[in-house]
mmCIF file with all atom_site columns, C-alpha atoms in Angstrom:
data_model
loop_
_atom_site.group_PDB
_atom_site.id
_atom_site.type_symbol
_atom_site.label_atom_id
_atom_site.label_alt_id
_atom_site.label_comp_id
_atom_site.label_asym_id
_atom_site.label_entity_id
_atom_site.label_seq_id
_atom_site.pdbx_PDB_ins_code
_atom_site.Cartn_x
_atom_site.Cartn_y
_atom_site.Cartn_z
_atom_site.occupancy
_atom_site.B_iso_or_equiv
_atom_site.pdbx_formal_charge
_atom_site.auth_seq_id
_atom_site.auth_comp_id
_atom_site.auth_asym_id
_atom_site.auth_atom_id
_atom_site.pdbx_PDB_model_num
ATOM 1   C CA . ARG A 1 1   ? 48.931 50.884 -52.885 1.00 0.00 ? 1   ARG A CA 1
ATOM 2   C CA . ASP A 1 2   ? 51.709 53.092 -51.979 1.00 0.00 ? 2   ASP A CA 1
ATOM 3   C CA . MET A 1 3   ? 52.926 54.462 -55.568 1.00 0.00 ? 3   MET A CA 1
ATOM 4   C CA . ALA A 1 4   ? 55.939 56.542 -54.748 1.00 0.00 ? 4   ALA A CA 1
ATOM 5   C CA . LEU A 1 5   ? 57.507 59.322 -52.799 1.00 0.00 ? 5   LEU A CA 1
ATOM 6   C CA . PRO A 1 6   ? 57.736 62.939 -53.847 1.00 0.00 ? 6   PRO A CA 1
ATOM 7   C CA . SER A 1 7   ? 61.341 63.831 -54.970 1.00 0.00 ? 7   SER A CA 1
ATOM 8   C CA . SER A 1 8   ? 63.328 66.079 -52.761 1.00 0.00 ? 8   SER A CA 1
ATOM 9   C CA . SER A 1 9   ? 63.007 69.283 -54.940 1.00 0.00 ? 9   SER A CA 1
ATOM 10  C CA . PRO A 1 10  ? 60.283 71.730 -53.920 1.00 0.00 ? 10  PRO A CA 1
ATOM 11  C CA . ALA A 1 11  ? 57.011 71.525 -55.605 1.00 0.00 ? 11  ALA A CA 1
ATOM 12  C CA . GLN A 1 12  ? 56.175 74.280 -58.093 1.00 0.00 ? 12  GLN A CA 1
ATOM 13  C CA . GLY A 1 13  ? 55.309 77.639 -56.601 1.00 0.00 ? 13  GLY A CA 1
ATOM 14  C CA . GLY A 1 14  ? 58.357 77.942 -54.216 1.00 0.00 ? 14  GLY A CA 1
ATOM 15  C CA . ALA A 1 15  ? 57.026 78.928 -51.048 1.00 0.00 ? 15  ALA A CA 1
ATOM 16  C CA . ALA A 1 16  ? 56.329 76.083 -48.459 1.00 0.00 ? 16  ALA A CA 1
ATOM 17  C CA . ALA A 1 17  ? 52.584 75.800 -47.913 1.00 0.00 ? 17  ALA A CA 1
ATOM 18  C CA . PRO A 1 18  ? 51.174 74.272 -44.535 1.00 0.00 ? 18  PRO A CA 1
ATOM 19  C CA . ALA A 1 19  ? 51.396 70.313 -44.238 1.00 0.00 ? 19  ALA A CA 1
ATOM 20  C CA . GLY A 1 20  ? 48.587 68.534 -43.596 1.00 0.00 ? 20  GLY A CA 1
ATOM 21  C CA . LYS A 1 21  ? 46.491 65.266 -44.595 1.00 0.00 ? 21  LYS A CA 1
ATOM 22  C CA . LYS A 1 22  ? 43.120 64.979 -46.431 1.00 0.00 ? 22  LYS A CA 1
ATOM 23  C CA . TYR A 1 23  ? 41.398 61.796 -47.379 1.00 0.00 ? 23  TYR A CA 1
ATOM 24  C CA . VAL A 1 24  ? 38.881 62.347 -50.446 1.00 0.00 ? 24  VAL A CA 1
ATOM 25  C CA . GLN A 1 25  ? 36.447 59.778 -52.255 1.00 0.00 ? 25  GLN A CA 1
ATOM 26  C CA . MET A 1 26  ? 36.328 59.367 -55.884 1.00 0.00 ? 26  MET A CA 1
ATOM 27  C CA . PRO A 1 27  ? 34.873 56.867 -58.049 1.00 0.00 ? 27  PRO A CA 1
ATOM 28  C CA . ASP A 1 28  ? 36.889 53.820 -58.409 1.00 0.00 ? 28  ASP A CA 1
ATOM 29  C CA . ALA A 1 29  ? 37.212 54.398 -62.192 1.00 0.00 ? 29  ALA A CA 1
ATOM 30  C CA . TYR A 1 30  ? 38.852 57.772 -61.519 1.00 0.00 ? 30  TYR A CA 1
ATOM 31  C CA . VAL A 1 31  ? 41.351 56.191 -59.035 1.00 0.00 ? 31  VAL A CA 1
ATOM 32  C CA . LYS A 1 32  ? 42.205 53.865 -62.074 1.00 0.00 ? 32  LYS A CA 1
ATOM 33  C CA . MET A 1 33  ? 43.013 56.915 -64.302 1.00 0.00 ? 33  MET A CA 1
ATOM 34  C CA . LEU A 1 34  ? 44.481 58.666 -61.140 1.00 0.00 ? 34  LEU A CA 1
ATOM 35  C CA . VAL A 1 35  ? 46.872 55.806 -60.906 1.00 0.00 ? 35  VAL A CA 1
ATOM 36  C CA . GLY A 1 36  ? 47.618 55.002 -64.410 1.00 0.00 ? 36  GLY A CA 1
ATOM 37  C CA . LYS A 1 37  ? 49.576 52.755 -66.096 1.00 0.00 ? 37  LYS A CA 1
ATOM 38  C CA . GLY A 1 38  ? 52.218 51.140 -63.919 1.00 0.00 ? 38  GLY A CA 1
ATOM 39  C CA . GLY A 1 39  ? 51.717 54.054 -61.591 1.00 0.00 ? 39  GLY A CA 1
ATOM 40  C CA . GLU A 1 40  ? 52.988 56.400 -64.197 1.00 0.00 ? 40  GLU A CA 1
ATOM 41  C CA . THR A 1 41  ? 50.344 59.361 -63.600 1.00 0.00 ? 41  THR A CA 1
ATOM 42  C CA . ILE A 1 42  ? 50.130 59.046 -59.803 1.00 0.00 ? 42  ILE A CA 1
ATOM 43  C CA . ARG A 1 43  ? 54.043 59.203 -59.780 1.00 0.00 ? 43  ARG A CA 1
ATOM 44  C CA . SER A 1 44  ? 53.627 62.461 -61.996 1.00 0.00 ? 44  SER A CA 1
ATOM 45  C CA . ILE A 1 45  ? 51.430 64.166 -59.775 1.00 0.00 ? 45  ILE A CA 1
ATOM 46  C CA . ILE A 1 46  ? 53.577 63.407 -56.891 1.00 0.00 ? 46  ILE A CA 1
ATOM 47  C CA . GLU A 1 47  ? 56.506 64.941 -58.503 1.00 0.00 ? 47  GLU A CA 1
ATOM 48  C CA . ARG A 1 48  ? 54.466 67.983 -59.931 1.00 0.00 ? 48  ARG A CA 1
ATOM 49  C CA . SER A 1 49  ? 52.848 68.607 -56.749 1.00 0.00 ? 49  SER A CA 1
ATOM 50  C CA . GLY A 1 50  ? 55.248 67.791 -53.925 1.00 0.00 ? 50  GLY A CA 1
ATOM 51  C CA . ALA A 1 51  ? 52.571 66.003 -51.970 1.00 0.00 ? 51  ALA A CA 1
ATOM 52  C CA . ILE A 1 52  ? 52.415 62.444 -50.980 1.00 0.00 ? 52  ILE A CA 1
ATOM 53  C CA . ILE A 1 53  ? 49.381 61.103 -52.930 1.00 0.00 ? 53  ILE A CA 1
ATOM 54  C CA . ARG A 1 54  ? 48.236 57.412 -51.759 1.00 0.00 ? 54  ARG A CA 1
ATOM 55  C CA . VAL A 1 55  ? 45.462 55.298 -52.522 1.00 0.00 ? 55  VAL A CA 1
ATOM 56  C CA . GLU A 1 56  ? 43.907 53.816 -49.440 1.00 0.00 ? 56  GLU A CA 1
ATOM 57  C CA . SER A 1 57  ? 41.160 51.746 -50.749 1.00 0.00 ? 57  SER A CA 1
ATOM 58  C CA . GLY A 1 58  ? 41.596 48.113 -52.174 1.00 0.00 ? 58  GLY A CA 1
ATOM 59  C CA . PRO A 1 59  ? 41.245 47.770 -55.980 1.00 0.00 ? 59  PRO A CA 1
ATOM 60  C CA . ARG A 1 60  ? 37.678 46.220 -56.126 1.00 0.00 ? 60  ARG A CA 1
ATOM 61  C CA . ASP A 1 61  ? 36.241 48.656 -54.000 1.00 0.00 ? 61  ASP A CA 1
ATOM 62  C CA . PRO A 1 62  ? 33.192 50.698 -55.745 1.00 0.00 ? 62  PRO A CA 1
ATOM 63  C CA . ILE A 1 63  ? 34.211 53.996 -54.098 1.00 0.00 ? 63  ILE A CA 1
ATOM 64  C CA . GLY A 1 64  ? 37.984 55.163 -53.711 1.00 0.00 ? 64  GLY A CA 1
ATOM 65  C CA . ILE A 1 65  ? 39.495 56.911 -51.039 1.00 0.00 ? 65  ILE A CA 1
ATOM 66  C CA . VAL A 1 66  ? 42.768 58.468 -51.923 1.00 0.00 ? 66  VAL A CA 1
ATOM 67  C CA . SER A 1 67  ? 44.701 60.642 -49.207 1.00 0.00 ? 67  SER A CA 1
ATOM 68  C CA . ILE A 1 68  ? 46.918 64.007 -50.083 1.00 0.00 ? 68  ILE A CA 1
ATOM 69  C CA . THR A 1 69  ? 49.782 64.393 -47.532 1.00 0.00 ? 69  THR A CA 1
ATOM 70  C CA . GLY A 1 70  ? 52.136 67.369 -47.002 1.00 0.00 ? 70  GLY A CA 1
ATOM 71  C CA . ASN A 1 71  ? 50.865 70.317 -49.242 1.00 0.00 ? 71  ASN A CA 1
ATOM 72  C CA . VAL A 1 72  ? 47.391 69.442 -49.745 1.00 0.00 ? 72  VAL A CA 1
ATOM 73  C CA . GLN A 1 73  ? 46.065 72.351 -51.682 1.00 0.00 ? 73  GLN A CA 1
ATOM 74  C CA . GLN A 1 74  ? 48.939 71.906 -54.339 1.00 0.00 ? 74  GLN A CA 1
ATOM 75  C CA . GLY A 1 75  ? 48.315 68.160 -54.726 1.00 0.00 ? 75  GLY A CA 1
ATOM 76  C CA . GLU A 1 76  ? 44.380 68.964 -55.326 1.00 0.00 ? 76  GLU A CA 1
ATOM 77  C CA . LEU A 1 77  ? 45.296 71.523 -57.983 1.00 0.00 ? 77  LEU A CA 1
ATOM 78  C CA . VAL A 1 78  ? 47.676 68.880 -59.639 1.00 0.00 ? 78  VAL A CA 1
ATOM 79  C CA . ILE A 1 79  ? 45.285 66.208 -59.712 1.00 0.00 ? 79  ILE A CA 1
ATOM 80  C CA . ARG A 1 80  ? 42.495 68.538 -61.114 1.00 0.00 ? 80  ARG A CA 1
ATOM 81  C CA . GLU A 1 81  ? 44.927 69.628 -63.825 1.00 0.00 ? 81  GLU A CA 1
ATOM 82  C CA . VAL A 1 82  ? 45.464 65.949 -64.870 1.00 0.00 ? 82  VAL A CA 1
ATOM 83  C CA . PHE A 1 83  ? 41.994 65.171 -65.000 1.00 0.00 ? 83  PHE A CA 1
ATOM 84  C CA . ARG A 1 84  ? 41.294 68.038 -67.214 1.00 0.00 ? 84  ARG A CA 1
ATOM 85  C CA . GLU A 1 85  ? 44.093 66.846 -69.446 1.00 0.00 ? 85  GLU A CA 1
ATOM 86  C CA . MET A 1 86  ? 42.055 63.681 -69.642 1.00 0.00 ? 86  MET A CA 1
ATOM 87  C CA . GLY A 1 87  ? 38.844 65.614 -70.714 1.00 0.00 ? 87  GLY A CA 1
ATOM 88  C CA . LEU A 1 88  ? 37.302 64.898 -67.211 1.00 0.00 ? 88  LEU A CA 1
ATOM 89  C CA . GLU A 1 89  ? 36.088 67.279 -64.701 1.00 0.00 ? 89  GLU A CA 1
ATOM 90  C CA . LEU A 1 90  ? 36.771 66.122 -61.089 1.00 0.00 ? 90  LEU A CA 1
ATOM 91  C CA . PRO A 1 91  ? 33.582 66.782 -58.610 1.00 0.00 ? 91  PRO A CA 1
ATOM 92  C CA . GLU A 1 92  ? 34.183 68.930 -55.658 1.00 0.00 ? 92  GLU A CA 1
ATOM 93  C CA . MET A 1 93  ? 37.085 66.711 -53.580 1.00 0.00 ? 93  MET A CA 1
ATOM 94  C CA . SER A 1 94  ? 35.376 67.063 -50.100 1.00 0.00 ? 94  SER A CA 1
ATOM 95  C CA . GLY A 1 95  ? 36.997 65.127 -47.546 1.00 0.00 ? 95  GLY A CA 1
ATOM 96  C CA . LEU A 1 96  ? 38.282 64.437 -44.070 1.00 0.00 ? 96  LEU A CA 1
ATOM 97  C CA . THR A 1 97  ? 41.238 66.853 -43.488 1.00 0.00 ? 97  THR A CA 1
ATOM 98  C CA . VAL A 1 98  ? 43.366 66.111 -40.670 1.00 0.00 ? 98  VAL A CA 1
ATOM 99  C CA . ASN A 1 99  ? 46.586 67.371 -38.798 1.00 0.00 ? 99  ASN A CA 1
ATOM 100 C CA . GLN A 1 100 ? 45.939 70.900 -39.846 1.00 0.00 ? 100 GLN A CA 1
ATOM 101 C CA . VAL A 1 101 ? 46.776 73.443 -36.861 1.00 0.00 ? 101 VAL A CA 1
ATOM 102 C CA . ALA A 1 102 ? 44.347 76.487 -37.057 1.00 0.00 ? 102 ALA A CA 1
ATOM 103 C CA . GLY A 1 103 ? 45.564 79.786 -37.481 1.00 0.00 ? 103 GLY A CA 1
ATOM 104 C CA . SER A 1 104 ? 49.173 78.462 -38.217 1.00 0.00 ? 104 SER A CA 1
ATOM 105 C CA . ASN A 1 105 ? 51.331 77.830 -41.304 1.00 0.00 ? 105 ASN A CA 1
ATOM 106 C CA . GLN A 1 106 ? 52.808 74.773 -39.479 1.00 0.00 ? 106 GLN A CA 1
ATOM 107 C CA . SER A 1 107 ? 51.061 71.532 -39.149 1.00 0.00 ? 107 SER A CA 1
ATOM 108 C CA . ALA A 1 108 ? 51.845 68.618 -36.787 1.00 0.00 ? 108 ALA A CA 1
ATOM 109 C CA . VAL A 1 109 ? 52.550 65.874 -39.404 1.00 0.00 ? 109 VAL A CA 1
ATOM 110 C CA . ARG A 1 110 ? 52.782 62.332 -38.264 1.00 0.00 ? 110 ARG A CA 1
ATOM 111 C CA . ARG A 1 111 ? 52.163 58.899 -39.501 1.00 0.00 ? 111 ARG A CA 1
ATOM 112 C CA . ASP A 1 112 ? 48.253 58.794 -39.480 1.00 0.00 ? 112 ASP A CA 1
ATOM 113 C CA . ASP A 1 113 ? 48.058 54.884 -39.474 1.00 0.00 ? 113 ASP A CA 1
ATOM 114 C CA . ILE A 1 114 ? 49.349 52.154 -37.119 1.00 0.00 ? 114 ILE A CA 1
ATOM 115 C CA . GLN A 1 115 ? 51.107 49.350 -38.212 1.00 0.00 ? 115 GLN A CA 1
ATOM 116 C CA . ILE A 1 116 ? 50.071 45.756 -37.348 1.00 0.00 ? 116 ILE A CA 1
ATOM 117 C CA . PRO A 1 117 ? 52.012 42.435 -38.133 1.00 0.00 ? 117 PRO A CA 1
ATOM 118 C CA . SER A 1 118 ? 49.535 40.593 -40.592 1.00 0.00 ? 118 SER A CA 1
ATOM 119 C CA . GLU A 1 119 ? 49.589 37.329 -38.353 1.00 0.00 ? 119 GLU A CA 1
ATOM 120 C CA . LEU A 1 120 ? 48.260 39.250 -35.593 1.00 0.00 ? 120 LEU A CA 1
ATOM 121 C CA . VAL A 1 121 ? 45.214 41.004 -37.672 1.00 0.00 ? 121 VAL A CA 1
ATOM 122 C CA . LYS A 1 122 ? 42.622 38.192 -37.068 1.00 0.00 ? 122 LYS A CA 1
ATOM 123 C CA . HIS A 1 123 ? 43.148 38.349 -33.486 1.00 0.00 ? 123 HIS A CA 1
ATOM 124 C CA . PHE A 1 124 ? 42.873 42.262 -33.470 1.00 0.00 ? 124 PHE A CA 1
ATOM 125 C CA . VAL A 1 125 ? 39.583 42.190 -35.533 1.00 0.00 ? 125 VAL A CA 1
ATOM 126 C CA . GLY A 1 126 ? 37.797 39.515 -33.833 1.00 0.00 ? 126 GLY A CA 1
ATOM 127 C CA . ASN A 1 127 ? 34.977 37.108 -34.597 1.00 0.00 ? 127 ASN A CA 1
ATOM 128 C CA . ARG A 1 128 ? 32.859 39.367 -37.209 1.00 0.00 ? 128 ARG A CA 1
ATOM 129 C CA . GLY A 1 129 ? 34.822 42.231 -36.147 1.00 0.00 ? 129 GLY A CA 1
ATOM 130 C CA . SER A 1 130 ? 33.859 42.076 -32.577 1.00 0.00 ? 130 SER A CA 1
ATOM 131 C CA . ASN A 1 131 ? 37.255 43.208 -31.067 1.00 0.00 ? 131 ASN A CA 1
ATOM 132 C CA . ILE A 1 132 ? 37.167 46.523 -33.141 1.00 0.00 ? 132 ILE A CA 1
ATOM 133 C CA . LYS A 1 133 ? 33.457 47.318 -32.049 1.00 0.00 ? 133 LYS A CA 1
ATOM 134 C CA . ILE A 1 134 ? 34.628 46.890 -28.445 1.00 0.00 ? 134 ILE A CA 1
ATOM 135 C CA . LEU A 1 135 ? 37.539 49.387 -29.278 1.00 0.00 ? 135 LEU A CA 1
ATOM 136 C CA . GLU A 1 136 ? 35.335 51.785 -30.868 1.00 0.00 ? 136 GLU A CA 1
ATOM 137 C CA . GLU A 1 137 ? 32.802 51.578 -27.962 1.00 0.00 ? 137 GLU A CA 1
ATOM 138 C CA . ALA A 1 138 ? 35.359 51.893 -25.350 1.00 0.00 ? 138 ALA A CA 1
ATOM 139 C CA . SER A 1 139 ? 36.378 55.078 -27.175 1.00 0.00 ? 139 SER A CA 1
ATOM 140 C CA . GLY A 1 140 ? 33.163 56.821 -26.522 1.00 0.00 ? 140 GLY A CA 1
ATOM 141 C CA . GLY A 1 141 ? 31.766 55.981 -30.186 1.00 0.00 ? 141 GLY A CA 1
ATOM 142 C CA . ALA A 1 142 ? 32.315 58.750 -33.029 1.00 0.00 ? 142 ALA A CA 1
ATOM 143 C CA . VAL A 1 143 ? 35.256 56.749 -34.188 1.00 0.00 ? 143 VAL A CA 1
ATOM 144 C CA . SER A 1 144 ? 36.089 54.146 -36.944 1.00 0.00 ? 144 SER A CA 1
ATOM 145 C CA . ILE A 1 145 ? 38.942 51.627 -36.657 1.00 0.00 ? 145 ILE A CA 1
ATOM 146 C CA . LYS A 1 146 ? 39.943 49.992 -40.078 1.00 0.00 ? 146 LYS A CA 1
ATOM 147 C CA . VAL A 1 147 ? 42.067 47.416 -40.931 1.00 0.00 ? 147 VAL A CA 1
ATOM 148 C CA . LEU A 1 148 ? 43.245 48.108 -44.435 1.00 0.00 ? 148 LEU A CA 1
ATOM 149 C CA . PRO A 1 149 ? 44.329 45.585 -47.132 1.00 0.00 ? 149 PRO A CA 1
ATOM 150 C CA . SER A 1 150 ? 48.261 44.783 -46.974 1.00 0.00 ? 150 SER A CA 1
ATOM 151 C CA . THR A 1 151 ? 50.179 47.157 -48.770 1.00 0.00 ? 151 THR A CA 1
ATOM 152 C CA . LEU A 1 152 ? 53.262 47.098 -47.054 1.00 0.00 ? 152 LEU A CA 1
ATOM 153 C CA . ALA A 1 153 ? 56.027 45.329 -47.289 1.00 0.00 ? 153 ALA A CA 1
ATOM 154 C CA . GLY A 1 154 ? 57.295 42.713 -44.424 1.00 0.00 ? 154 GLY A CA 1
ATOM 155 C CA . GLY A 1 155 ? 54.090 41.150 -43.418 1.00 0.00 ? 155 GLY A CA 1
ATOM 156 C CA . PHE A 1 156 ? 52.598 44.559 -41.980 1.00 0.00 ? 156 PHE A CA 1
ATOM 157 C CA . GLN A 1 157 ? 49.077 45.746 -42.417 1.00 0.00 ? 157 GLN A CA 1
ATOM 158 C CA . ARG A 1 158 ? 47.981 49.424 -41.424 1.00 0.00 ? 158 ARG A CA 1
ATOM 159 C CA . ILE A 1 159 ? 45.098 50.045 -38.978 1.00 0.00 ? 159 ILE A CA 1
ATOM 160 C CA . GLN A 1 160 ? 43.224 53.480 -39.850 1.00 0.00 ? 160 GLN A CA 1
ATOM 161 C CA . VAL A 1 161 ? 41.502 55.375 -37.021 1.00 0.00 ? 161 VAL A CA 1
ATOM 162 C CA . THR A 1 162 ? 39.408 58.145 -37.923 1.00 0.00 ? 162 THR A CA 1
ATOM 163 C CA . GLY A 1 163 ? 36.739 60.272 -36.106 1.00 0.00 ? 163 GLY A CA 1
ATOM 164 C CA . VAL A 1 164 ? 36.116 62.639 -33.508 1.00 0.00 ? 164 VAL A CA 1
ATOM 165 C CA . ASN A 1 165 ? 37.144 60.559 -30.554 1.00 0.00 ? 165 ASN A CA 1
ATOM 166 C CA . ARG A 1 166 ? 40.547 59.424 -32.410 1.00 0.00 ? 166 ARG A CA 1
ATOM 167 C CA . HIS A 1 167 ? 42.815 60.767 -29.727 1.00 0.00 ? 167 HIS A CA 1
ATOM 168 C CA . ILE A 1 168 ? 41.239 58.192 -27.229 1.00 0.00 ? 168 ILE A CA 1
ATOM 169 C CA . ALA A 1 169 ? 40.910 55.379 -29.710 1.00 0.00 ? 169 ALA A CA 1
ATOM 170 C CA . GLU A 1 170 ? 44.791 55.315 -30.880 1.00 0.00 ? 170 GLU A CA 1
ATOM 171 C CA . PRO A 1 171 ? 46.284 54.397 -27.337 1.00 0.00 ? 171 PRO A CA 1
ATOM 172 C CA . LEU A 1 172 ? 43.534 51.704 -27.094 1.00 0.00 ? 172 LEU A CA 1
ATOM 173 C CA . VAL A 1 173 ? 44.457 50.325 -30.354 1.00 0.00 ? 173 VAL A CA 1
ATOM 174 C CA . LEU A 1 174 ? 48.196 50.260 -29.599 1.00 0.00 ? 174 LEU A CA 1
ATOM 175 C CA . ALA A 1 175 ? 47.967 48.813 -26.346 1.00 0.00 ? 175 ALA A CA 1
ATOM 176 C CA . ARG A 1 176 ? 45.573 45.870 -27.677 1.00 0.00 ? 176 ARG A CA 1
ATOM 177 C CA . ILE A 1 177 ? 48.395 45.160 -30.610 1.00 0.00 ? 177 ILE A CA 1
ATOM 178 C CA . ASP A 1 178 ? 50.909 45.107 -27.803 1.00 0.00 ? 178 ASP A CA 1
ATOM 179 C CA . GLU A 1 179 ? 48.749 42.843 -25.962 1.00 0.00 ? 179 GLU A CA 1
ATOM 180 C CA . LEU A 1 180 ? 48.284 40.450 -28.572 1.00 0.00 ? 180 LEU A CA 1
ATOM 181 C CA . LYS A 1 181 ? 52.382 40.728 -29.431 1.00 0.00 ? 181 LYS A CA 1
ATOM 182 C CA . ARG A 1 182 ? 52.777 39.456 -25.555 1.00 0.00 ? 182 ARG A CA 1
ATOM 183 C CA . CYS A 1 183 ? 49.743 36.873 -25.772 1.00 0.00 ? 183 CYS A CA 1
ATOM 184 C CA . THR A 1 184 ? 50.999 35.413 -29.195 1.00 0.00 ? 184 THR A CA 1
ATOM 185 C CA . GLY A 1 185 ? 54.745 35.855 -28.359 1.00 0.00 ? 185 GLY A CA 1
ATOM 186 C CA . SER A 1 186 ? 55.255 37.916 -31.627 1.00 0.00 ? 186 SER A CA 1
ATOM 187 C CA . GLY A 1 187 ? 58.854 39.379 -31.310 1.00 0.00 ? 187 GLY A CA 1
ATOM 188 C CA . TYR A 1 188 ? 58.230 42.708 -33.155 1.00 0.00 ? 188 TYR A CA 1
ATOM 189 C CA . GLY A 1 189 ? 58.898 46.234 -32.099 1.00 0.00 ? 189 GLY A CA 1
ATOM 190 C CA . ASN A 1 190 ? 57.000 49.033 -31.476 1.00 0.00 ? 190 ASN A CA 1
ATOM 191 C CA . TYR A 1 191 ? 55.484 49.876 -34.998 1.00 0.00 ? 191 TYR A CA 1
ATOM 192 C CA . GLY A 1 192 ? 52.723 52.359 -33.850 1.00 0.00 ? 192 GLY A CA 1
ATOM 193 C CA . ASN A 1 193 ? 52.600 55.843 -34.164 1.00 0.00 ? 193 ASN A CA 1
ATOM 194 C CA . ALA A 1 194 ? 55.883 57.811 -33.459 1.00 0.00 ? 194 ALA A CA 1
ATOM 195 C CA . ARG A 1 195 ? 54.957 61.101 -31.606 1.00 0.00 ? 195 ARG A CA 1
#
């Protein structure tokens, strides 16, 4: 559920903050309040914080996954403020932070998920996830490969690769998608990570 992108105006606070991405978990009820009626609340948070806030989990998942990209610290701060305004205290938002460069005010921000044409998903996943398991094992374990629900226009889904061996798994995933495109004759261009 991509809700909105931040405006071109800088977030409150003036100074540019280090960019990064953080995935946090919260109960589904909190995710629904975060989004608000018609996406109104999440758009407001994005506007106020300058961060990109996305709901990564499906609408029926009991635990929601929310990503904060860009100014992660400001995004978390504004999310907490909004929940306080609703009379709720959000538990500590510990989660997976990626793309932070240690000891630097800069960060290597790039698209974190790989796109795959929807008609190739069943071939990518395999019978009961067998093809994903093969890719995870070939990466040396310590990695999770997940096909996210369709949220992108144009018949694409995102493949999320997380874990310690992500740098090994991503090229394997991209190679597998290219192989599937060749085998099935899909005439799509390269929709993997741009580096």
